[in-house]
Short mmCIF file of C-alpha atoms in Angstrom, two decimals:
data_model
loop_
_atom_site.label_atom_id
_atom_site.label_comp_id
_atom_site.label_asym_id
_atom_site.label_seq_id
_atom_site.Cartn_x
_atom_site.Cartn_y
_atom_site.Cartn_z
CA MET A 102 0.00 0.00 0.00
CA LEU A 103 1.21 3.49 -0.81
CA ASP A 104 1.84 5.59 2.29
CA TYR A 105 0.86 9.18 1.51
CA ARG A 106 2.85 10.61 4.42
CA LEU A 107 5.94 9.82 2.35
CA PHE A 108 5.05 12.65 -0.05
CA LYS A 109 5.22 15.19 2.80
CA GLU A 110 8.47 13.66 4.00
CA ILE A 111 9.94 13.91 0.48
CA ASN A 112 8.83 17.53 0.24
CA ASP A 113 10.38 18.31 3.63
CA LEU A 114 13.65 16.66 2.58
CA PHE A 115 13.79 18.69 -0.64
CA THR A 116 13.06 21.97 1.16
CA SER A 117 15.73 21.25 3.76
CA GLY A 118 18.31 20.57 1.04
CA GLN A 119 18.64 16.82 1.61
CA TYR A 120 18.32 15.99 -2.09
CA ARG A 121 19.98 12.59 -1.92
CA LYS A 122 17.62 11.26 0.78
CA ALA A 123 14.64 12.82 -1.00
CA ARG A 124 15.55 11.17 -4.32
CA HIS A 125 16.04 7.80 -2.60
CA LEU A 126 12.64 8.07 -0.91
CA LEU A 127 11.07 9.22 -4.19
CA MET A 128 12.46 6.15 -5.98
CA GLU A 129 10.99 3.96 -3.24
CA VAL A 130 7.56 5.57 -3.72
CA GLN A 131 7.89 5.10 -7.48
CA SER A 132 8.72 1.41 -7.01
CA ARG A 133 5.67 0.93 -4.77
CA CYS A 134 3.47 2.74 -7.31
CA ILE A 135 4.69 0.44 -10.12
CA ALA A 136 4.00 -2.63 -7.96
CA LEU A 137 0.48 -1.37 -7.24
CA ARG A 138 -0.20 -0.79 -10.96
CA ASP A 139 0.99 -4.34 -11.70
CA GLU A 140 -1.32 -5.70 -9.01
CA ILE A 141 -4.27 -3.72 -10.40
CA SER A 142 -3.61 -5.10 -13.90
CA MET A 143 -3.48 -8.66 -12.56
CA LEU A 144 -6.69 -8.18 -10.57
CA ARG A 145 -8.46 -6.75 -13.63
CA ALA A 146 -7.45 -9.80 -15.66
CA ARG A 147 -8.72 -12.12 -12.90
CA LEU A 148 -11.99 -10.17 -12.70
CA LYS A 149 -12.47 -10.48 -16.49
CA THR A 150 -11.88 -14.23 -16.25
CA LEU A 151 -14.45 -14.54 -13.48
CA GLU A 152 -16.97 -12.41 -15.40
CA ASP A 153 -16.50 -14.64 -18.47
CA ALA A 154 -16.99 -17.75 -16.35
CA ALA A 155 -20.16 -16.30 -14.80
CA PHE A 156 -21.45 -15.37 -18.28
CA LEU A 157 -20.88 -18.94 -19.49
CA ASN A 158 -22.50 -20.36 -16.38
CA GLU A 159 -25.63 -18.33 -17.08
CA ASN A 160 -25.80 -18.63 -20.88
CA LEU A 161 -24.21 -21.93 -21.91
CA GLN A 162 -26.64 -24.83 -22.04
CA SER A 163 -26.31 -28.46 -22.98
CA LYS A 164 -28.96 -29.93 -25.24
CA ASP A 165 -28.84 -33.35 -26.93
CA GLY A 166 -25.15 -33.73 -26.10
CA PHE A 167 -24.06 -30.43 -27.63
CA TYR A 168 -23.37 -27.06 -26.04
CA TRP A 169 -25.29 -23.96 -27.11
CA LEU A 170 -24.61 -20.35 -26.13
CA PHE A 171 -27.66 -18.11 -25.71
CA THR A 172 -26.97 -14.38 -26.14
CA ASN A 173 -29.39 -11.59 -27.03
CA ASN A 174 -32.17 -14.09 -27.83
CA LEU A 175 -29.86 -15.81 -30.32
CA ARG A 176 -28.74 -19.41 -30.01
CA GLN A 177 -25.14 -19.92 -31.10
CA GLY A 178 -23.56 -23.29 -31.65
CA PRO A 179 -23.47 -26.18 -31.52
CA PHE A 180 -20.09 -26.30 -29.79
CA CYS A 181 -17.87 -29.36 -29.43
CA PRO A 182 -18.58 -31.16 -26.14
CA HIS A 183 -15.12 -32.77 -26.08
CA CYS A 184 -13.25 -29.47 -26.44
CA TYR A 185 -15.38 -27.72 -23.83
CA GLU A 186 -15.23 -30.52 -21.27
CA SER A 187 -11.51 -31.22 -21.69
CA GLU A 188 -10.00 -27.78 -22.36
CA GLY A 189 -12.76 -25.25 -21.71
CA GLY A 190 -12.79 -24.06 -25.34
CA LEU A 191 -15.93 -23.26 -27.29
CA ILE A 192 -15.31 -24.61 -30.79
CA ARG A 193 -18.22 -24.39 -33.18
CA LEU A 194 -18.95 -27.69 -34.93
CA GLU A 195 -19.01 -27.72 -38.72
CA ARG A 196 -21.49 -29.63 -40.82
CA SER A 197 -19.84 -32.31 -42.93
CA HIS A 198 -22.25 -34.42 -45.02
CA LYS A 199 -24.53 -36.03 -42.42
CA THR A 200 -22.21 -35.53 -39.46
CA MET A 201 -20.93 -32.71 -37.29
CA GLN A 202 -17.15 -32.35 -37.03
CA CYS A 203 -14.93 -30.29 -34.75
CA PRO A 204 -12.26 -28.42 -36.72
CA TYR A 205 -10.00 -28.36 -33.66
CA CYS A 206 -10.01 -31.88 -32.19
CA HIS A 207 -11.54 -33.55 -35.28
CA ALA A 208 -14.16 -35.36 -33.20
CA THR A 209 -17.11 -36.50 -35.30
CA TYR A 210 -20.71 -36.58 -34.09
CA PRO A 211 -23.83 -37.92 -35.80
CA GLY A 212 -25.64 -35.14 -37.61
CA MET A 213 -28.83 -33.49 -36.48
CA ALA A 214 -31.80 -32.44 -38.53
CA ASP A 215 -31.26 -29.28 -40.60
CA GLU A 216 -34.13 -27.51 -38.86
CA GLU A 217 -32.63 -28.17 -35.43
CA TYR A 218 -29.15 -27.09 -36.52
CA GLN A 219 -30.23 -23.84 -38.11
CA GLU A 220 -33.02 -22.96 -35.68
CA GLY A 221 -32.03 -19.64 -34.15
CA SER A 222 -28.44 -19.82 -35.37
CA ALA A 223 -26.74 -18.79 -38.54
CA VAL A 224 -24.41 -21.22 -40.29
CA ARG A 225 -20.88 -19.93 -39.74
CA HIS A 226 -17.35 -21.24 -39.90
CA ALA A 227 -15.65 -22.44 -36.73
CA ARG A 228 -14.32 -19.83 -34.39
CA ILE A 229 -12.40 -20.32 -31.16
CA ILE A 230 -13.78 -18.30 -28.28
CA PRO A 231 -11.10 -17.94 -25.58
CA PHE A 232 -12.77 -18.52 -22.22
CA ALA A 233 -11.11 -19.64 -19.03
CA ARG A 234 -11.17 -23.30 -18.10
#
């Protein structure tokens, strides 16, 4: 934690002509400030990870063995169950003839009816969504 009394002490040292001590104390305050900024950056990253995990917990649903992400009244997916359960990655499955295939782990799943696949979701190419495990 940054001790604000140090600023007054630094000022007093400068006004009394003790420049060397004042510079040393100023470098110490600067070092503490840098450490605090690093801690804030790390905490922000952790908070973002927790927010992403909470979002997934609320909006990711499993249906018929596949994972679907519901956002803004739009169903996105299906996502590969193997990739999500083993690595925490949301990899959209691609349609290949009458099967669904993961472009990342190459797992193959029996296909679903066209109406079920396209209901509420647009056909798109695979995209990796980086969420925490």
